[in-house]
Amino acid sequence: MAKKKVLVAGGAGYIGSFTVRALLEQGFEVTVFDNLSFGHRAAVPSAAILIEGDLSDRAKLTETFRSSSYDAVIHFAALTSVPESVEKPLLYYRANVGNSLMLLQAMADGGVGRIVFSSTAATYGTPLARLDEEHSTLPINPYGRTKLMVENALGDMCRAGALSAVALRYFNAAGASIDGSLGEDHRPETHLMPLVIRAARGIGKRLTLYGNDYPTADGTCVRDYVHVEDLAAAHVKALELLLDSAPGKFEIFNVGTGRGASIKEVIETASRVVGKPVPFDVGPRRAGDPAELVACSDKLQAQLGWRPKYLEIESILESVNRWFEKNPSGYRD
């Protein structure tokens, strides 16, 4: 049987690169489409095809879909910083909404009718109750609003019979590969776990803790940290669901562990993992940050059989520390 072909937009990025590797391990033929503004050429496995291009480039997209027949698309390409989205909303609407519509149009023109979309827990806003997929969506920052707009477009297209889609609302992606070959390398880095490990190892600047007066047990924000390898596995399962489904299917799944950890807990655990204190300063709250975001992923577990393998933040931080032991300067590209 011929291998299924998947185009992964943003496949050179953090979560995308892990998903590309997982797809290859499951026997898929993978093409990565990435402008490499945040992704890394070195993160793309040699078994995958890499097309360097931007989703805003209509001609490049058209050429890509004409050059090969894809069975599905996985869409990671986006801007993801909540504070930056507050400061530069137009940039986020253009990149996250406008470019997603460009991709969807190219898919339609190329006859590709399946997509797994990288969404976010930021679509929910401030939790009012248990955070399952039926919770209201009232995002409190432009980043979350852009992702929700794309979800709505996908839902409308599926109801019109033009598409089958899964949107994965995942919580805080974290971690690195156990063998230290793949990790998180944003430039500049904005995610907590690499920042705390770098600070503890003395290869990064002092950490800033944004707010210690939230209505949580220790005053710092609580988040659900899901290991990136578990996230990659969820994308593969979502893709397999679409490949086995009739046109028009649309599903939304949360992806998280169901366990929350405060920023203070992450700092204290990182100190134990590295064996050195994490130097940090307390700053003001950041606009758009809810006090607590913890997933209910019962639907994903029940319908797709997904289970997170990494439940403890200590094991996630250990993988990050191992990555920096082997790659203190990140990817060499």
mmCIF file of C-alpha atoms in Angstrom:
data_model
loop_
_atom_site.group_PDB
_atom_site.id
_atom_site.type_symbol
_atom_site.label_atom_id
_atom_site.label_comp_id
_atom_site.label_asym_id
_atom_site.label_seq_id
_atom_site.Cartn_x
_atom_site.Cartn_y
_atom_site.Cartn_z
ATOM 1 C CA MET A 1 0.000 0.000 0.000
ATOM 2 C CA ALA A 2 1.330 3.449 -0.931
ATOM 3 C CA LYS A 3 2.409 5.677 1.910
ATOM 4 C CA LYS A 4 0.060 8.492 2.865
ATOM 5 C CA LYS A 5 1.516 11.910 2.056
ATOM 6 C CA VAL A 6 1.269 14.702 4.610
ATOM 7 C CA LEU A 7 2.236 18.360 4.247
ATOM 8 C CA VAL A 8 3.286 19.872 7.579
ATOM 9 C CA ALA A 9 3.132 23.673 7.603
ATOM 10 C CA GLY A 10 5.534 24.920 10.257
ATOM 11 C CA GLY A 11 7.162 21.500 10.484
ATOM 12 C CA ALA A 12 10.612 22.914 11.261
ATOM 13 C CA GLY A 13 9.340 24.516 14.451
ATOM 14 C CA TYR A 14 9.236 23.151 17.970
ATOM 15 C CA ILE A 15 6.063 21.045 18.028
ATOM 16 C CA GLY A 16 6.088 20.585 14.272
ATOM 17 C CA SER A 17 9.507 18.921 14.208
ATOM 18 C CA PHE A 18 8.485 16.391 16.859
ATOM 19 C CA THR A 19 5.314 15.639 14.929
ATOM 20 C CA VAL A 20 7.255 15.184 11.693
ATOM 21 C CA ARG A 21 9.465 12.617 13.387
ATOM 22 C CA ALA A 22 6.429 10.820 14.835
ATOM 23 C CA LEU A 23 4.770 10.739 11.398
ATOM 24 C CA LEU A 24 7.878 9.273 9.788
ATOM 25 C CA GLU A 25 8.053 6.617 12.496
ATOM 26 C CA GLN A 26 4.444 5.683 11.666
ATOM 27 C CA GLY A 27 5.244 5.262 7.978
ATOM 28 C CA PHE A 28 3.928 8.523 6.524
ATOM 29 C CA GLU A 29 5.667 10.400 3.716
ATOM 30 C CA VAL A 30 6.236 13.923 5.017
ATOM 31 C CA THR A 31 6.875 17.266 3.342
ATOM 32 C CA VAL A 32 7.657 20.247 5.564
ATOM 33 C CA PHE A 33 6.636 23.750 4.434
ATOM 34 C CA ASP A 34 8.347 26.363 6.604
ATOM 35 C CA ASN A 35 9.797 29.851 6.184
ATOM 36 C CA LEU A 36 12.435 29.049 8.853
ATOM 37 C CA SER A 37 11.830 32.368 10.622
ATOM 38 C CA PHE A 38 11.333 30.463 13.872
ATOM 39 C CA GLY A 39 11.988 26.892 12.793
ATOM 40 C CA HIS A 40 15.327 25.229 12.219
ATOM 41 C CA ARG A 41 16.571 23.342 9.202
ATOM 42 C CA ALA A 42 18.509 21.082 11.581
ATOM 43 C CA ALA A 43 15.260 20.048 13.297
ATOM 44 C CA VAL A 44 13.834 18.540 10.103
ATOM 45 C CA PRO A 45 14.685 14.827 9.766
ATOM 46 C CA SER A 46 16.590 13.891 6.622
ATOM 47 C CA ALA A 47 13.759 11.533 5.633
ATOM 48 C CA ALA A 48 11.383 14.484 5.218
ATOM 49 C CA ILE A 49 11.271 16.846 2.245
ATOM 50 C CA LEU A 50 11.777 20.511 3.207
ATOM 51 C CA ILE A 51 10.216 23.293 1.148
ATOM 52 C CA GLU A 52 11.310 26.730 2.293
ATOM 53 C CA GLY A 53 8.347 29.014 1.800
ATOM 54 C CA ASP A 54 5.885 31.362 3.475
ATOM 55 C CA LEU A 55 2.129 30.859 3.694
ATOM 56 C CA SER A 56 1.636 34.422 2.465
ATOM 57 C CA ASP A 57 3.267 33.437 -0.852
ATOM 58 C CA ARG A 58 0.320 32.339 -2.981
ATOM 59 C CA ALA A 59 2.503 31.264 -5.907
ATOM 60 C CA LYS A 60 4.711 29.091 -3.701
ATOM 61 C CA LEU A 61 1.686 27.460 -2.100
ATOM 62 C CA THR A 62 0.091 26.782 -5.469
ATOM 63 C CA GLU A 63 3.325 25.268 -6.762
ATOM 64 C CA THR A 64 3.616 23.100 -3.644
ATOM 65 C CA PHE A 65 0.141 21.607 -4.002
ATOM 66 C CA ARG A 66 0.555 21.128 -7.754
ATOM 67 C CA SER A 67 3.888 19.340 -7.368
ATOM 68 C CA SER A 68 2.522 16.516 -5.220
ATOM 69 C CA SER A 69 -0.754 14.924 -4.186
ATOM 70 C CA TYR A 70 -1.192 15.228 -0.418
ATOM 71 C CA ASP A 71 -3.624 13.204 1.632
ATOM 72 C CA ALA A 72 -3.728 15.738 4.464
ATOM 73 C CA VAL A 73 -2.187 18.863 5.979
ATOM 74 C CA ILE A 74 -1.075 19.527 9.548
ATOM 75 C CA HIS A 75 -0.937 23.263 10.227
ATOM 76 C CA PHE A 76 1.434 24.569 12.907
ATOM 77 C CA ALA A 77 2.636 27.783 11.252
ATOM 78 C CA ALA A 78 1.693 30.736 13.460
ATOM 79 C CA LEU A 79 2.874 33.468 15.767
ATOM 80 C CA THR A 80 2.335 32.355 19.357
ATOM 81 C CA SER A 81 3.406 35.003 21.887
ATOM 82 C CA VAL A 82 0.511 36.302 23.985
ATOM 83 C CA PRO A 83 2.287 39.531 25.066
ATOM 84 C CA GLU A 84 3.396 40.270 21.506
ATOM 85 C CA SER A 85 -0.147 39.696 20.242
ATOM 86 C CA VAL A 86 -1.370 42.374 22.657
ATOM 87 C CA GLU A 87 1.290 44.793 21.406
ATOM 88 C CA LYS A 88 0.990 43.923 17.697
ATOM 89 C CA PRO A 89 -2.528 42.631 17.036
ATOM 90 C CA LEU A 90 -2.535 43.397 13.304
ATOM 91 C CA LEU A 91 0.604 41.294 12.848
ATOM 92 C CA TYR A 92 -1.130 38.363 14.542
ATOM 93 C CA TYR A 93 -4.361 38.633 12.572
ATOM 94 C CA ARG A 94 -2.410 38.804 9.330
ATOM 95 C CA ALA A 95 -0.102 35.883 10.183
ATOM 96 C CA ASN A 96 -2.493 33.582 12.021
ATOM 97 C CA VAL A 97 -5.789 34.262 10.275
ATOM 98 C CA GLY A 98 -4.787 35.629 6.881
ATOM 99 C CA ASN A 99 -2.097 33.040 6.224
ATOM 100 C CA SER A 100 -4.338 30.207 7.413
ATOM 101 C CA LEU A 101 -6.968 31.277 4.886
ATOM 102 C CA MET A 102 -4.273 31.310 2.199
ATOM 103 C CA LEU A 103 -3.392 27.736 3.127
ATOM 104 C CA LEU A 104 -7.033 26.638 3.116
ATOM 105 C CA GLN A 105 -7.558 28.186 -0.310
ATOM 106 C CA ALA A 106 -4.479 26.421 -1.675
ATOM 107 C CA MET A 107 -5.744 23.152 -0.211
ATOM 108 C CA ALA A 108 -9.136 23.651 -1.838
ATOM 109 C CA ASP A 109 -7.534 24.467 -5.185
ATOM 110 C CA GLY A 110 -5.290 21.414 -4.855
ATOM 111 C CA GLY A 111 -8.071 19.034 -3.885
ATOM 112 C CA VAL A 112 -6.792 18.368 -0.355
ATOM 113 C CA GLY A 113 -9.664 17.968 2.097
ATOM 114 C CA ARG A 114 -8.171 17.060 5.472
ATOM 115 C CA ILE A 115 -6.393 19.260 8.016
ATOM 116 C CA VAL A 116 -5.218 18.983 11.612
ATOM 117 C CA PHE A 117 -5.009 22.477 13.087
ATOM 118 C CA SER A 118 -2.730 23.543 15.901
ATOM 119 C CA SER A 119 -5.027 25.538 18.174
ATOM 120 C CA THR A 120 -4.653 26.581 21.785
ATOM 121 C CA ALA A 121 -6.200 26.684 25.240
ATOM 122 C CA ALA A 122 -6.045 30.467 24.876
ATOM 123 C CA THR A 123 -9.338 30.185 22.963
ATOM 124 C CA TYR A 124 -11.105 29.656 26.304
ATOM 125 C CA GLY A 125 -10.017 32.805 28.082
ATOM 126 C CA THR A 126 -10.528 32.851 31.846
ATOM 127 C CA PRO A 127 -11.859 29.469 33.052
ATOM 128 C CA LEU A 128 -15.368 29.640 34.467
ATOM 129 C CA ALA A 129 -15.677 25.908 35.109
ATOM 130 C CA ARG A 130 -14.018 22.622 34.196
ATOM 131 C CA LEU A 131 -12.075 23.209 30.985
ATOM 132 C CA ASP A 132 -13.551 20.651 28.635
ATOM 133 C CA GLU A 133 -14.371 21.294 24.987
ATOM 134 C CA GLU A 134 -17.890 22.493 25.859
ATOM 135 C CA HIS A 135 -16.542 25.403 27.912
ATOM 136 C CA SER A 136 -17.337 28.831 26.512
ATOM 137 C CA THR A 137 -14.724 30.393 24.239
ATOM 138 C CA LEU A 138 -14.061 33.961 25.329
ATOM 139 C CA PRO A 139 -10.359 34.558 24.615
ATOM 140 C CA ILE A 140 -8.803 37.481 26.448
ATOM 141 C CA ASN A 141 -5.918 38.183 24.092
ATOM 142 C CA PRO A 142 -5.473 38.606 20.325
ATOM 143 C CA TYR A 143 -3.494 35.363 20.036
ATOM 144 C CA GLY A 144 -6.422 33.337 21.356
ATOM 145 C CA ARG A 145 -8.882 35.275 19.211
ATOM 146 C CA THR A 146 -6.905 34.590 16.026
ATOM 147 C CA LYS A 147 -6.848 30.861 16.730
ATOM 148 C CA LEU A 148 -10.582 30.825 17.476
ATOM 149 C CA MET A 149 -11.298 32.626 14.213
ATOM 150 C CA VAL A 150 -9.470 29.896 12.289
ATOM 151 C CA GLU A 151 -11.364 27.218 14.232
ATOM 152 C CA ASN A 152 -14.629 28.901 13.232
ATOM 153 C CA ALA A 153 -13.581 28.983 9.584
ATOM 154 C CA LEU A 154 -12.697 25.289 9.714
ATOM 155 C CA GLY A 155 -16.027 24.434 11.316
ATOM 156 C CA ASP A 156 -17.952 26.360 8.672
ATOM 157 C CA MET A 157 -16.032 24.674 5.855
ATOM 158 C CA CYS A 158 -16.638 21.244 7.358
ATOM 159 C CA ARG A 159 -20.360 21.910 7.745
ATOM 160 C CA ALA A 160 -20.407 22.906 4.074
ATOM 161 C CA GLY A 161 -18.851 19.543 3.231
ATOM 162 C CA ALA A 162 -15.705 21.109 1.807
ATOM 163 C CA LEU A 163 -13.292 19.829 4.439
ATOM 164 C CA SER A 164 -12.631 17.448 7.316
ATOM 165 C CA ALA A 165 -10.726 18.940 10.225
ATOM 166 C CA VAL A 166 -9.513 18.416 13.763
ATOM 167 C CA ALA A 167 -8.508 21.356 15.944
ATOM 168 C CA LEU A 168 -6.234 20.458 18.838
ATOM 169 C CA ARG A 169 -6.455 22.936 21.693
ATOM 170 C CA TYR A 170 -3.327 22.202 23.569
ATOM 171 C CA PHE A 171 -2.100 23.693 26.724
ATOM 172 C CA ASN A 172 1.556 24.504 27.511
ATOM 173 C CA ALA A 173 3.899 22.530 25.281
ATOM 174 C CA ALA A 174 7.146 21.671 27.031
ATOM 175 C CA GLY A 175 10.042 19.253 27.066
ATOM 176 C CA ALA A 176 12.619 17.795 24.710
ATOM 177 C CA SER A 177 13.358 14.384 23.251
ATOM 178 C CA ILE A 178 14.711 11.829 25.688
ATOM 179 C CA ASP A 179 17.827 11.304 23.554
ATOM 180 C CA GLY A 180 18.528 15.041 23.442
ATOM 181 C CA SER A 181 18.318 15.235 19.642
ATOM 182 C CA LEU A 182 15.282 17.536 19.418
ATOM 183 C CA GLY A 183 14.382 20.392 21.706
ATOM 184 C CA GLU A 184 13.013 23.879 22.089
ATOM 185 C CA ASP A 185 15.061 26.676 20.547
ATOM 186 C CA HIS A 186 13.126 29.892 20.028
ATOM 187 C CA ARG A 187 15.113 33.033 19.310
ATOM 188 C CA PRO A 188 14.348 34.894 21.457
ATOM 189 C CA GLU A 189 13.082 32.258 23.864
ATOM 190 C CA THR A 190 9.723 33.023 25.462
ATOM 191 C CA HIS A 191 8.664 29.699 27.023
ATOM 192 C CA LEU A 192 9.099 29.065 30.718
ATOM 193 C CA MET A 193 10.842 25.696 30.920
ATOM 194 C CA PRO A 194 13.791 26.461 28.636
ATOM 195 C CA LEU A 195 14.109 29.865 30.286
ATOM 196 C CA VAL A 196 14.331 28.406 33.804
ATOM 197 C CA ILE A 197 16.797 25.689 32.798
ATOM 198 C CA ARG A 198 18.983 28.168 30.917
ATOM 199 C CA ALA A 199 18.922 30.539 33.878
ATOM 200 C CA ALA A 200 19.865 27.765 36.318
ATOM 201 C CA ARG A 201 22.679 26.533 34.049
ATOM 202 C CA GLY A 202 24.066 30.045 33.695
ATOM 203 C CA ILE A 203 23.622 30.154 29.915
ATOM 204 C CA GLY A 204 20.666 32.512 29.919
ATOM 205 C CA LYS A 205 19.604 35.736 31.578
ATOM 206 C CA ARG A 206 17.812 36.003 34.901
ATOM 207 C CA LEU A 207 14.232 34.859 34.764
ATOM 208 C CA THR A 208 11.397 37.343 35.185
ATOM 209 C CA LEU A 209 8.367 36.020 37.050
ATOM 210 C CA TYR A 210 5.435 38.050 35.759
ATOM 211 C CA GLY A 211 3.172 38.553 38.744
ATOM 212 C CA ASN A 212 3.036 36.826 42.138
ATOM 213 C CA ASP A 213 -0.356 38.136 43.235
ATOM 214 C CA TYR A 214 -2.701 35.877 41.244
ATOM 215 C CA PRO A 215 -5.597 34.085 43.004
ATOM 216 C CA THR A 216 -3.689 30.777 43.123
ATOM 217 C CA ALA A 217 -2.140 28.803 45.982
ATOM 218 C CA ASP A 218 1.252 30.533 45.755
ATOM 219 C CA GLY A 219 0.258 33.662 43.827
ATOM 220 C CA THR A 220 1.816 32.596 40.516
ATOM 221 C CA CYS A 221 0.086 31.436 37.339
ATOM 222 C CA VAL A 222 -0.838 27.752 37.071
ATOM 223 C CA ARG A 223 -0.468 25.942 33.764
ATOM 224 C CA ASP A 224 -0.877 22.424 32.388
ATOM 225 C CA TYR A 225 2.485 21.419 30.893
ATOM 226 C CA VAL A 226 2.180 18.692 28.262
ATOM 227 C CA HIS A 227 5.306 17.021 26.898
ATOM 228 C CA VAL A 228 5.932 17.753 23.238
ATOM 229 C CA GLU A 229 6.236 14.035 22.405
ATOM 230 C CA ASP A 230 2.754 13.490 23.846
ATOM 231 C CA LEU A 231 1.523 16.402 21.723
ATOM 232 C CA ALA A 232 3.089 14.883 18.620
ATOM 233 C CA ALA A 233 1.329 11.589 19.338
ATOM 234 C CA ALA A 234 -1.995 13.452 19.585
ATOM 235 C CA HIS A 235 -1.455 14.965 16.136
ATOM 236 C CA VAL A 236 -0.795 11.538 14.629
ATOM 237 C CA LYS A 237 -3.974 10.156 16.201
ATOM 238 C CA ALA A 238 -5.976 13.148 14.954
ATOM 239 C CA LEU A 239 -4.619 12.606 11.456
ATOM 240 C CA GLU A 240 -5.501 8.921 11.535
ATOM 241 C CA LEU A 241 -9.044 9.855 12.590
ATOM 242 C CA LEU A 242 -9.434 12.106 9.543
ATOM 243 C CA LEU A 243 -8.002 9.510 7.178
ATOM 244 C CA ASP A 244 -10.695 7.088 8.373
ATOM 245 C CA SER A 245 -13.564 9.623 8.314
ATOM 246 C CA ALA A 246 -16.007 10.833 5.694
ATOM 247 C CA PRO A 247 -15.824 14.435 4.407
ATOM 248 C CA GLY A 248 -17.380 17.027 6.682
ATOM 249 C CA LYS A 249 -16.090 15.724 9.994
ATOM 250 C CA PHE A 250 -15.045 18.409 12.481
ATOM 251 C CA GLU A 251 -13.744 17.709 15.957
ATOM 252 C CA ILE A 252 -12.108 19.782 18.678
ATOM 253 C CA PHE A 253 -9.947 18.107 21.307
ATOM 254 C CA ASN A 254 -8.110 19.436 24.335
ATOM 255 C CA VAL A 255 -4.570 18.117 24.760
ATOM 256 C CA GLY A 256 -3.171 18.290 28.279
ATOM 257 C CA THR A 257 -2.324 16.205 31.312
ATOM 258 C CA GLY A 258 -5.079 17.477 33.585
ATOM 259 C CA ARG A 259 -2.446 18.479 36.135
ATOM 260 C CA GLY A 260 -1.503 22.058 36.911
ATOM 261 C CA ALA A 261 1.840 23.380 38.093
ATOM 262 C CA SER A 262 2.520 26.927 39.210
ATOM 263 C CA ILE A 263 5.417 28.952 37.887
ATOM 264 C CA LYS A 264 6.927 28.891 41.368
ATOM 265 C CA GLU A 265 6.731 25.078 41.374
ATOM 266 C CA VAL A 266 8.464 24.959 37.990
ATOM 267 C CA ILE A 267 11.248 27.220 39.271
ATOM 268 C CA GLU A 268 11.758 25.119 42.404
ATOM 269 C CA THR A 269 11.743 21.862 40.420
ATOM 270 C CA ALA A 270 14.206 23.234 37.867
ATOM 271 C CA SER A 271 16.574 24.126 40.699
ATOM 272 C CA ARG A 272 16.483 20.522 41.910
ATOM 273 C CA VAL A 273 16.973 19.109 38.407
ATOM 274 C CA VAL A 274 19.984 21.298 37.610
ATOM 275 C CA GLY A 275 21.330 21.350 41.149
ATOM 276 C CA LYS A 276 21.600 25.133 41.140
ATOM 277 C CA PRO A 277 19.200 27.930 42.063
ATOM 278 C CA VAL A 278 17.229 29.715 39.361
ATOM 279 C CA PRO A 279 17.999 33.445 39.549
ATOM 280 C CA PHE A 280 14.799 35.405 39.044
ATOM 281 C CA ASP A 281 13.113 38.746 39.604
ATOM 282 C CA VAL A 282 9.424 39.434 40.160
ATOM 283 C CA GLY A 283 7.860 41.736 37.603
ATOM 284 C CA PRO A 284 4.329 43.029 36.988
ATOM 285 C CA ARG A 285 1.599 40.866 35.504
ATOM 286 C CA ARG A 286 1.528 40.538 31.733
ATOM 287 C CA ALA A 287 -1.575 41.582 29.828
ATOM 288 C CA GLY A 288 -3.651 38.649 28.631
ATOM 289 C CA ASP A 289 -2.435 36.041 31.146
ATOM 290 C CA PRO A 290 -5.227 34.114 32.938
ATOM 291 C CA ALA A 291 -4.420 32.891 36.447
ATOM 292 C CA GLU A 292 -4.984 29.209 35.709
ATOM 293 C CA LEU A 293 -5.320 26.958 32.656
ATOM 294 C CA VAL A 294 -5.599 23.209 33.231
ATOM 295 C CA ALA A 295 -6.964 20.803 30.636
ATOM 296 C CA CYS A 296 -9.706 18.254 30.713
ATOM 297 C CA SER A 297 -8.649 15.832 27.956
ATOM 298 C CA ASP A 298 -11.250 13.132 28.613
ATOM 299 C CA LYS A 299 -12.674 13.416 25.086
ATOM 300 C CA LEU A 300 -9.297 12.839 23.423
ATOM 301 C CA GLN A 301 -8.582 9.891 25.681
ATOM 302 C CA ALA A 302 -12.026 8.332 25.147
ATOM 303 C CA GLN A 303 -12.335 8.825 21.388
ATOM 304 C CA LEU A 304 -8.735 8.455 20.199
ATOM 305 C CA GLY A 305 -7.158 6.443 23.001
ATOM 306 C CA TRP A 306 -4.521 9.101 23.654
ATOM 307 C CA ARG A 307 -2.724 8.986 26.999
ATOM 308 C CA PRO A 308 0.090 11.302 28.115
ATOM 309 C CA LYS A 309 3.275 9.444 29.020
ATOM 310 C CA TYR A 310 4.860 12.343 30.874
ATOM 311 C CA LEU A 311 2.785 13.450 33.848
ATOM 312 C CA GLU A 312 5.399 14.954 36.157
ATOM 313 C CA ILE A 313 6.986 18.343 35.541
ATOM 314 C CA GLU A 314 10.242 16.955 36.930
ATOM 315 C CA SER A 315 10.562 14.448 34.073
ATOM 316 C CA ILE A 316 9.722 17.172 31.548
ATOM 317 C CA LEU A 317 12.340 19.496 33.034
ATOM 318 C CA GLU A 318 14.891 16.677 33.057
ATOM 319 C CA SER A 319 14.413 16.280 29.310
ATOM 320 C CA VAL A 320 14.910 20.029 28.820
ATOM 321 C CA ASN A 321 18.061 19.944 30.928
ATOM 322 C CA ARG A 322 19.385 17.012 28.886
ATOM 323 C CA TRP A 323 18.745 18.967 25.686
ATOM 324 C CA PHE A 324 20.810 21.912 26.930
ATOM 325 C CA GLU A 325 23.571 19.611 28.180
ATOM 326 C CA LYS A 326 23.961 18.347 24.615
ATOM 327 C CA ASN A 327 23.026 21.573 22.825
ATOM 328 C CA PRO A 328 23.920 24.582 25.012
ATOM 329 C CA SER A 329 23.533 26.952 22.055
ATOM 330 C CA GLY A 330 20.510 25.209 20.550
ATOM 331 C CA TYR A 331 20.427 24.050 16.954
ATOM 332 C CA ARG A 332 23.499 24.702 14.830
ATOM 333 C CA ASP A 333 21.928 26.419 11.844
#
